[in-house]
Short mmCIF file of N, CA, C and O in Angstrom, two decimals:
data_model
loop_
_atom_site.label_atom_id
_atom_site.label_comp_id
_atom_site.label_asym_id
_atom_site.label_seq_id
_atom_site.Cartn_x
_atom_site.Cartn_y
_atom_site.Cartn_z
N GLN R 1 0.83 -1.19 0.00
CA GLN R 1 0.00 0.00 0.00
C GLN R 1 0.86 1.24 0.00
O GLN R 1 2.01 1.23 0.44
N VAL R 2 0.29 2.32 -0.53
CA VAL R 2 0.98 3.61 -0.60
C VAL R 2 0.15 4.63 0.16
O VAL R 2 -1.08 4.67 0.02
N GLN R 3 0.81 5.43 0.98
CA GLN R 3 0.13 6.51 1.69
C GLN R 3 0.71 7.85 1.26
O GLN R 3 1.92 7.96 1.03
N LEU R 4 -0.15 8.85 1.16
CA LEU R 4 0.27 10.21 0.84
C LEU R 4 -0.10 11.10 2.03
O LEU R 4 -1.24 11.08 2.48
N VAL R 5 0.85 11.89 2.48
CA VAL R 5 0.62 12.76 3.63
C VAL R 5 1.03 14.17 3.27
O VAL R 5 2.21 14.42 2.96
N GLU R 6 0.07 15.10 3.33
CA GLU R 6 0.35 16.49 3.03
C GLU R 6 0.74 17.25 4.30
O GLU R 6 0.34 16.89 5.40
N SER R 7 1.47 18.33 4.10
CA SER R 7 1.81 19.24 5.19
C SER R 7 2.05 20.62 4.61
O SER R 7 2.23 20.77 3.40
N GLY R 8 2.06 21.62 5.49
CA GLY R 8 2.43 22.97 5.05
C GLY R 8 1.28 23.94 4.92
O GLY R 8 1.50 25.12 4.63
N GLY R 9 0.06 23.49 5.12
CA GLY R 9 -1.07 24.41 5.04
C GLY R 9 -1.08 25.36 6.23
O GLY R 9 -0.29 25.24 7.16
N GLY R 10 -1.98 26.34 6.16
CA GLY R 10 -2.08 27.30 7.26
C GLY R 10 -2.85 28.53 6.85
O GLY R 10 -3.53 28.55 5.82
N LEU R 11 -2.74 29.54 7.68
CA LEU R 11 -3.41 30.82 7.47
C LEU R 11 -2.39 31.84 7.01
O LEU R 11 -1.33 31.99 7.63
N VAL R 12 -2.71 32.56 5.94
CA VAL R 12 -1.79 33.56 5.40
C VAL R 12 -2.60 34.73 4.88
O VAL R 12 -3.76 34.56 4.47
N GLN R 13 -2.02 35.90 4.89
CA GLN R 13 -2.69 37.08 4.34
C GLN R 13 -2.60 37.09 2.82
O GLN R 13 -1.67 36.52 2.24
N ALA R 14 -3.54 37.76 2.20
CA ALA R 14 -3.51 37.92 0.75
C ALA R 14 -2.18 38.51 0.32
O ALA R 14 -1.66 39.44 0.96
N GLY R 15 -1.63 37.96 -0.76
CA GLY R 15 -0.33 38.39 -1.23
C GLY R 15 0.82 37.58 -0.68
O GLY R 15 1.95 37.70 -1.15
N GLY R 16 0.55 36.77 0.32
CA GLY R 16 1.58 35.97 0.95
C GLY R 16 1.85 34.67 0.21
O GLY R 16 1.32 34.42 -0.87
N SER R 17 2.70 33.85 0.83
CA SER R 17 3.15 32.60 0.21
C SER R 17 3.04 31.44 1.20
O SER R 17 3.14 31.64 2.42
N LEU R 18 2.86 30.27 0.65
CA LEU R 18 2.91 29.02 1.42
C LEU R 18 3.53 27.96 0.53
O LEU R 18 3.43 28.02 -0.70
N ARG R 19 4.15 26.98 1.17
CA ARG R 19 4.70 25.84 0.44
C ARG R 19 4.11 24.56 1.00
O ARG R 19 4.30 24.26 2.19
N LEU R 20 3.40 23.83 0.17
CA LEU R 20 2.83 22.55 0.57
C LEU R 20 3.78 21.42 0.18
O LEU R 20 4.47 21.50 -0.84
N SER R 21 3.79 20.39 1.00
CA SER R 21 4.57 19.19 0.71
C SER R 21 3.66 17.98 0.79
O SER R 21 2.68 17.97 1.56
N CYS R 22 3.98 16.97 0.01
CA CYS R 22 3.25 15.70 0.06
C CYS R 22 4.27 14.58 -0.06
O CYS R 22 4.93 14.46 -1.09
N ALA R 23 4.37 13.80 0.99
CA ALA R 23 5.32 12.70 1.01
C ALA R 23 4.60 11.38 0.86
O ALA R 23 3.62 11.11 1.57
N ALA R 24 5.08 10.57 -0.06
CA ALA R 24 4.54 9.22 -0.24
C ALA R 24 5.36 8.24 0.57
O ALA R 24 6.59 8.35 0.65
N SER R 25 4.68 7.29 1.19
CA SER R 25 5.36 6.26 1.98
C SER R 25 4.65 4.94 1.79
O SER R 25 3.59 4.87 1.18
N GLY R 26 5.25 3.90 2.32
CA GLY R 26 4.68 2.56 2.20
C GLY R 26 5.54 1.70 1.30
O GLY R 26 6.70 1.99 1.06
N THR R 27 4.92 0.65 0.76
CA THR R 27 5.65 -0.27 -0.09
C THR R 27 5.57 0.22 -1.53
O THR R 27 4.88 -0.35 -2.37
N ILE R 28 6.33 1.27 -1.81
CA ILE R 28 6.24 1.95 -3.10
C ILE R 28 7.07 1.22 -4.14
O ILE R 28 8.25 0.99 -3.95
N GLY R 29 6.41 0.89 -5.24
CA GLY R 29 7.12 0.33 -6.37
C GLY R 29 7.52 1.42 -7.34
O GLY R 29 8.67 1.52 -7.74
N ASN R 30 6.57 2.27 -7.69
CA ASN R 30 6.83 3.35 -8.64
C ASN R 30 5.71 4.38 -8.52
O ASN R 30 4.57 4.04 -8.18
N ILE R 31 6.06 5.64 -8.76
CA ILE R 31 5.06 6.70 -8.78
C ILE R 31 5.17 7.44 -10.10
O ILE R 31 6.26 7.91 -10.45
N ASN R 32 4.09 7.53 -10.83
CA ASN R 32 4.09 8.29 -12.07
C ASN R 32 3.68 9.74 -11.80
O ASN R 32 4.33 10.42 -11.03
N ASP R 33 2.59 10.18 -12.40
CA ASP R 33 2.16 11.56 -12.19
C ASP R 33 1.80 11.82 -10.73
O ASP R 33 1.23 10.96 -10.06
N MET R 34 2.15 13.01 -10.26
CA MET R 34 1.69 13.50 -8.95
C MET R 34 1.02 14.83 -9.19
O MET R 34 1.41 15.60 -10.09
N ALA R 35 0.01 15.13 -8.39
CA ALA R 35 -0.80 16.32 -8.66
C ALA R 35 -1.34 16.90 -7.37
O ALA R 35 -1.34 16.25 -6.32
N TRP R 36 -1.79 18.13 -7.49
CA TRP R 36 -2.51 18.80 -6.40
C TRP R 36 -3.90 19.17 -6.89
O TRP R 36 -4.08 19.65 -8.03
N TYR R 37 -4.87 18.97 -6.03
CA TYR R 37 -6.24 19.39 -6.25
C TYR R 37 -6.66 20.22 -5.04
O TYR R 37 -6.00 20.18 -3.99
N ARG R 38 -7.75 20.94 -5.19
CA ARG R 38 -8.26 21.69 -4.04
C ARG R 38 -9.79 21.69 -4.05
O ARG R 38 -10.42 21.59 -5.11
N GLN R 39 -10.33 21.83 -2.85
CA GLN R 39 -11.78 21.82 -2.70
C GLN R 39 -12.18 22.90 -1.70
O GLN R 39 -11.82 22.80 -0.52
N ALA R 40 -12.91 23.88 -2.19
CA ALA R 40 -13.44 24.94 -1.33
C ALA R 40 -14.78 24.48 -0.76
O ALA R 40 -15.43 23.60 -1.34
N PRO R 41 -15.21 25.06 0.35
CA PRO R 41 -16.48 24.64 0.97
C PRO R 41 -17.64 24.74 -0.02
O PRO R 41 -17.82 25.78 -0.68
N GLY R 42 -18.41 23.68 -0.12
CA GLY R 42 -19.59 23.67 -0.98
C GLY R 42 -19.29 23.55 -2.46
O GLY R 42 -20.20 23.67 -3.29
N LYS R 43 -18.02 23.32 -2.81
CA LYS R 43 -17.66 23.23 -4.23
C LYS R 43 -17.03 21.88 -4.53
O LYS R 43 -16.66 21.13 -3.63
N GLN R 44 -16.90 21.58 -5.80
CA GLN R 44 -16.28 20.32 -6.21
C GLN R 44 -14.76 20.43 -6.08
O GLN R 44 -14.20 21.52 -5.95
N ARG R 45 -14.13 19.27 -6.09
CA ARG R 45 -12.67 19.23 -6.04
C ARG R 45 -12.13 19.57 -7.42
O ARG R 45 -12.51 18.96 -8.42
N ASP R 46 -11.23 20.55 -7.47
CA ASP R 46 -10.71 21.05 -8.74
C ASP R 46 -9.21 20.78 -8.89
O ASP R 46 -8.46 20.82 -7.91
N PHE R 47 -8.80 20.56 -10.10
CA PHE R 47 -7.39 20.36 -10.43
C PHE R 47 -6.62 21.67 -10.23
O PHE R 47 -7.09 22.75 -10.57
N VAL R 48 -5.41 21.55 -9.69
CA VAL R 48 -4.54 22.71 -9.50
C VAL R 48 -3.28 22.60 -10.37
O VAL R 48 -2.96 23.49 -11.15
N ALA R 49 -2.55 21.50 -10.20
CA ALA R 49 -1.28 21.34 -10.93
C ALA R 49 -0.91 19.87 -10.96
O ALA R 49 -1.27 19.10 -10.07
N ARG R 50 -0.14 19.48 -12.00
CA ARG R 50 0.32 18.11 -12.15
C ARG R 50 1.76 18.12 -12.62
O ARG R 50 2.17 19.01 -13.38
N ILE R 51 2.52 17.12 -12.19
CA ILE R 51 3.89 16.95 -12.66
C ILE R 51 4.14 15.48 -12.94
O ILE R 51 3.80 14.61 -12.14
N SER R 52 4.73 15.20 -14.09
CA SER R 52 5.05 13.83 -14.44
C SER R 52 6.35 13.41 -13.75
O SER R 52 7.08 14.25 -13.20
N ARG R 53 6.65 12.13 -13.82
CA ARG R 53 7.90 11.66 -13.22
C ARG R 53 9.09 12.32 -13.87
O ARG R 53 10.10 12.59 -13.24
N GLY R 54 8.98 12.62 -15.17
CA GLY R 54 10.06 13.26 -15.89
C GLY R 54 10.11 14.77 -15.75
O GLY R 54 11.01 15.41 -16.28
N GLY R 55 9.12 15.35 -15.05
CA GLY R 55 9.16 16.78 -14.77
C GLY R 55 8.27 17.65 -15.64
O GLY R 55 8.30 18.88 -15.52
N ASN R 56 7.48 17.06 -16.51
CA ASN R 56 6.53 17.85 -17.29
C ASN R 56 5.42 18.35 -16.37
O ASN R 56 4.88 17.59 -15.57
N LYS R 57 5.07 19.63 -16.52
CA LYS R 57 4.12 20.26 -15.61
C LYS R 57 2.95 20.86 -16.37
O LYS R 57 3.11 21.33 -17.50
N ASN R 58 1.80 20.86 -15.73
CA ASN R 58 0.71 21.68 -16.22
C ASN R 58 -0.11 22.20 -15.05
O ASN R 58 -0.08 21.62 -13.95
N TYR R 59 -0.77 23.33 -15.30
CA TYR R 59 -1.43 24.08 -14.23
C TYR R 59 -2.84 24.49 -14.65
O TYR R 59 -3.14 24.68 -15.83
N ALA R 60 -3.68 24.66 -13.66
CA ALA R 60 -4.97 25.29 -13.90
C ALA R 60 -4.73 26.76 -14.24
O ALA R 60 -3.79 27.38 -13.73
N ASP R 61 -5.58 27.31 -15.11
CA ASP R 61 -5.40 28.71 -15.51
C ASP R 61 -5.41 29.65 -14.32
O ASP R 61 -4.71 30.67 -14.30
N SER R 62 -6.19 29.32 -13.30
CA SER R 62 -6.36 30.21 -12.16
C SER R 62 -5.09 30.35 -11.32
O SER R 62 -4.99 31.29 -10.52
N VAL R 63 -4.12 29.45 -11.48
CA VAL R 63 -2.91 29.51 -10.65
C VAL R 63 -1.65 29.73 -11.47
O VAL R 63 -0.57 29.87 -10.90
N LYS R 64 -1.76 29.75 -12.79
CA LYS R 64 -0.58 29.92 -13.63
C LYS R 64 0.13 31.22 -13.29
O LYS R 64 -0.50 32.27 -13.14
N GLY R 65 1.45 31.14 -13.18
CA GLY R 65 2.24 32.31 -12.87
C GLY R 65 2.36 32.60 -11.38
O GLY R 65 3.18 33.42 -10.98
N ARG R 66 1.55 31.92 -10.57
CA ARG R 66 1.60 32.14 -9.12
C ARG R 66 2.04 30.88 -8.37
O ARG R 66 2.73 30.98 -7.35
N PHE R 67 1.66 29.71 -8.85
CA PHE R 67 1.98 28.46 -8.19
C PHE R 67 3.03 27.71 -9.01
O PHE R 67 3.03 27.75 -10.24
N THR R 68 3.89 26.98 -8.31
CA THR R 68 4.89 26.14 -8.96
C THR R 68 4.89 24.76 -8.32
O THR R 68 5.05 24.64 -7.11
N ILE R 69 4.74 23.75 -9.15
CA ILE R 69 4.80 22.36 -8.67
C ILE R 69 6.19 21.81 -8.95
O ILE R 69 6.80 22.12 -9.99
N SER R 70 6.70 21.01 -8.03
CA SER R 70 7.99 20.37 -8.22
C SER R 70 7.97 19.04 -7.48
O SER R 70 7.04 18.76 -6.70
N ARG R 71 8.95 18.20 -7.73
CA ARG R 71 9.00 16.91 -7.05
C ARG R 71 10.43 16.46 -6.87
O ARG R 71 11.33 16.86 -7.62
N ASP R 72 10.61 15.61 -5.89
CA ASP R 72 11.88 14.97 -5.61
C ASP R 72 11.63 13.47 -5.69
O ASP R 72 11.05 12.88 -4.78
N ASN R 73 12.02 12.87 -6.81
CA ASN R 73 11.71 11.45 -7.02
C ASN R 73 12.44 10.56 -6.00
O ASN R 73 11.90 9.52 -5.60
N ALA R 74 13.62 10.94 -5.61
CA ALA R 74 14.37 10.13 -4.64
C ALA R 74 13.67 10.10 -3.28
O ALA R 74 13.74 9.10 -2.57
N GLN R 75 12.98 11.19 -2.95
CA GLN R 75 12.27 11.29 -1.66
C GLN R 75 10.79 10.99 -1.80
O GLN R 75 10.05 11.04 -0.81
N ASN R 76 10.33 10.68 -3.01
CA ASN R 76 8.90 10.43 -3.26
C ASN R 76 8.03 11.55 -2.71
O ASN R 76 7.02 11.31 -2.02
N THR R 77 8.43 12.76 -3.00
CA THR R 77 7.75 13.94 -2.46
C THR R 77 7.42 14.92 -3.57
O THR R 77 8.23 15.11 -4.49
N VAL R 78 6.24 15.53 -3.48
CA VAL R 78 5.85 16.58 -4.40
C VAL R 78 5.58 17.84 -3.59
O VAL R 78 5.12 17.77 -2.45
N TYR R 79 5.88 18.97 -4.19
CA TYR R 79 5.72 20.26 -3.52
C TYR R 79 4.82 21.17 -4.34
O TYR R 79 4.70 21.03 -5.55
N LEU R 80 4.22 22.12 -3.67
CA LEU R 80 3.46 23.17 -4.34
C LEU R 80 3.83 24.49 -3.68
O LEU R 80 3.46 24.75 -2.54
N GLN R 81 4.60 25.30 -4.40
CA GLN R 81 4.94 26.63 -3.93
C GLN R 81 3.85 27.59 -4.40
O GLN R 81 3.60 27.70 -5.60
N MET R 82 3.21 28.25 -3.46
CA MET R 82 2.08 29.12 -3.76
C MET R 82 2.46 30.55 -3.39
O MET R 82 2.70 30.85 -2.21
N ASN R 83 2.53 31.40 -4.38
CA ASN R 83 2.86 32.81 -4.18
C ASN R 83 1.67 33.69 -4.57
O ASN R 83 0.75 33.23 -5.25
N SER R 84 1.72 34.94 -4.15
CA SER R 84 0.66 35.90 -4.47
C SER R 84 -0.71 35.32 -4.19
O SER R 84 -1.63 35.39 -5.03
N LEU R 85 -0.86 34.75 -3.02
CA LEU R 85 -2.10 34.07 -2.67
C LEU R 85 -3.27 35.05 -2.59
O LEU R 85 -3.12 36.21 -2.18
N LYS R 86 -4.43 34.55 -2.99
CA LYS R 86 -5.67 35.34 -3.00
C LYS R 86 -6.70 34.66 -2.10
O LYS R 86 -6.63 33.44 -1.91
N PRO R 87 -7.66 35.41 -1.59
CA PRO R 87 -8.70 34.77 -0.76
C PRO R 87 -9.41 33.63 -1.49
O PRO R 87 -9.79 32.64 -0.84
N GLU R 88 -9.53 33.72 -2.79
CA GLU R 88 -10.19 32.64 -3.54
C GLU R 88 -9.35 31.38 -3.64
O GLU R 88 -9.83 30.36 -4.15
N ASP R 89 -8.12 31.42 -3.19
CA ASP R 89 -7.30 30.21 -3.11
C ASP R 89 -7.62 29.39 -1.85
O ASP R 89 -7.10 28.28 -1.69
N THR R 90 -8.44 29.93 -0.97
CA THR R 90 -8.80 29.23 0.25
C THR R 90 -9.51 27.93 -0.07
O THR R 90 -10.50 27.91 -0.81
N ALA R 91 -8.99 26.84 0.46
CA ALA R 91 -9.54 25.51 0.17
C ALA R 91 -8.76 24.47 0.96
O ALA R 91 -7.71 24.78 1.54
N VAL R 92 -9.27 23.25 0.95
CA VAL R 92 -8.47 22.11 1.39
C VAL R 92 -7.71 21.60 0.16
O VAL R 92 -8.32 21.36 -0.89
N TYR R 93 -6.41 21.48 0.30
CA TYR R 93 -5.56 21.04 -0.80
C TYR R 93 -5.22 19.57 -0.62
O TYR R 93 -4.75 19.16 0.45
N TYR R 94 -5.45 18.82 -1.69
CA TYR R 94 -5.23 17.37 -1.66
C TYR R 94 -4.11 16.98 -2.62
O TYR R 94 -4.06 17.45 -3.76
N CYS R 95 -3.28 16.09 -2.16
CA CYS R 95 -2.23 15.50 -2.98
C CYS R 95 -2.80 14.24 -3.65
O CYS R 95 -3.58 13.48 -3.05
N ASN R 96 -2.39 14.03 -4.88
CA ASN R 96 -2.83 12.86 -5.65
C ASN R 96 -1.63 12.24 -6.33
O ASN R 96 -0.75 12.95 -6.83
N GLY R 97 -1.60 10.92 -6.35
CA GLY R 97 -0.50 10.25 -7.03
C GLY R 97 -0.95 8.98 -7.71
O GLY R 97 -1.78 8.23 -7.17
N ALA R 98 -0.39 8.73 -8.89
CA ALA R 98 -0.62 7.46 -9.59
C ALA R 98 0.55 6.56 -9.25
O ALA R 98 1.67 6.80 -9.71
N ALA R 99 0.30 5.58 -8.40
CA ALA R 99 1.40 4.82 -7.83
C ALA R 99 1.13 3.32 -7.92
O ALA R 99 -0.01 2.86 -7.99
N ARG R 100 2.23 2.57 -7.88
CA ARG R 100 2.17 1.11 -7.86
C ARG R 100 2.91 0.65 -6.61
O ARG R 100 4.04 1.08 -6.36
N SER R 101 2.27 -0.19 -5.84
CA SER R 101 2.98 -0.76 -4.70
C SER R 101 3.89 -1.89 -5.19
O SER R 101 3.72 -2.41 -6.30
N ARG R 102 4.85 -2.25 -4.37
CA ARG R 102 5.88 -3.21 -4.78
C ARG R 102 5.30 -4.58 -5.11
O ARG R 102 5.86 -5.32 -5.90
N ASP R 103 4.17 -4.93 -4.50
CA ASP R 103 3.60 -6.26 -4.69
C ASP R 103 2.52 -6.27 -5.77
O ASP R 103 1.72 -7.21 -5.83
N SER R 104 2.51 -5.26 -6.61
CA SER R 104 1.49 -5.18 -7.65
C SER R 104 2.10 -4.72 -8.96
O SER R 104 3.12 -4.04 -9.00
N VAL R 105 1.45 -5.11 -10.06
CA VAL R 105 1.87 -4.60 -11.38
C VAL R 105 0.95 -3.47 -11.83
O VAL R 105 1.17 -2.88 -12.88
N TYR R 106 -0.07 -3.19 -11.04
CA TYR R 106 -1.07 -2.21 -11.44
C TYR R 106 -0.85 -0.88 -10.72
O TYR R 106 -0.56 -0.84 -9.52
N PHE R 107 -1.06 0.20 -11.45
CA PHE R 107 -1.07 1.53 -10.86
C PHE R 107 -2.49 1.85 -10.41
O PHE R 107 -3.46 1.46 -11.03
N ARG R 108 -2.57 2.55 -9.31
CA ARG R 108 -3.87 3.06 -8.87
C ARG R 108 -3.72 4.47 -8.34
O ARG R 108 -2.59 4.94 -8.12
N ASN R 109 -4.86 5.11 -8.19
CA ASN R 109 -4.90 6.50 -7.78
C ASN R 109 -4.94 6.59 -6.26
O ASN R 109 -5.78 5.98 -5.62
N TYR R 110 -4.03 7.35 -5.69
CA TYR R 110 -4.00 7.55 -4.23
C TYR R 110 -4.24 9.01 -3.91
O TYR R 110 -3.81 9.90 -4.65
N TRP R 111 -4.88 9.24 -2.77
CA TRP R 111 -5.14 10.60 -2.29
C TRP R 111 -4.62 10.77 -0.87
O TRP R 111 -4.66 9.83 -0.06
N GLY R 112 -4.15 11.97 -0.58
CA GLY R 112 -3.82 12.32 0.79
C GLY R 112 -5.06 12.76 1.54
O GLY R 112 -6.16 12.82 0.97
N GLN R 113 -4.88 13.10 2.80
CA GLN R 113 -6.01 13.44 3.65
C GLN R 113 -6.40 14.92 3.53
O GLN R 113 -7.45 15.33 3.99
N GLY R 114 -5.54 15.71 2.92
CA GLY R 114 -5.82 17.12 2.70
C GLY R 114 -5.19 18.02 3.75
O GLY R 114 -4.98 17.61 4.91
N THR R 115 -4.87 19.23 3.35
CA THR R 115 -4.35 20.24 4.26
C THR R 115 -5.06 21.56 3.97
O THR R 115 -5.23 21.94 2.81
N GLN R 116 -5.47 22.24 5.04
CA GLN R 116 -6.26 23.47 4.88
C GLN R 116 -5.35 24.65 4.57
O GLN R 116 -4.36 24.88 5.27
N VAL R 117 -5.73 25.41 3.55
CA VAL R 117 -5.09 26.69 3.24
C VAL R 117 -6.15 27.77 3.32
O VAL R 117 -7.19 27.68 2.67
N THR R 118 -5.90 28.76 4.17
CA THR R 118 -6.84 29.87 4.34
C THR R 118 -6.11 31.17 4.05
O THR R 118 -5.07 31.44 4.66
N VAL R 119 -6.65 31.95 3.12
CA VAL R 119 -6.05 33.22 2.75
C VAL R 119 -7.01 34.34 3.17
O VAL R 119 -8.15 34.40 2.69
N SER R 120 -6.55 35.18 4.06
CA SER R 120 -7.39 36.27 4.55
C SER R 120 -7.18 37.53 3.72
O SER R 120 -6.08 37.78 3.21
N SER R 121 -8.23 38.32 3.60
CA SER R 121 -8.15 39.54 2.77
C SER R 121 -7.70 40.73 3.60
O SER R 121 -7.61 40.68 4.81
#
């Protein structure tokens, strides 16, 4: 099994920055794409950013130029650097990974438990 654990959320003023981390642990065989999603109260979970194992990145239009996704394959960790934060960025941020455990040939989708990001105006 693979577990994803996020950290780094918190309360920040508009215009500020936060860095989220998501560490994968367990019997990891391989991790392909890793991504961040977010869910605001009463809304659906939305895509934020994705990074492939080789480092290809894509972003939601709403965060382009402000957020940067990166990963450390040796540490099985993905990061989300969030700059110029806006109140509308307030949400629970979830880490997502397409991973294979060592005892399986199949990849499956894993989610972290989420970390709260609150941006005050």
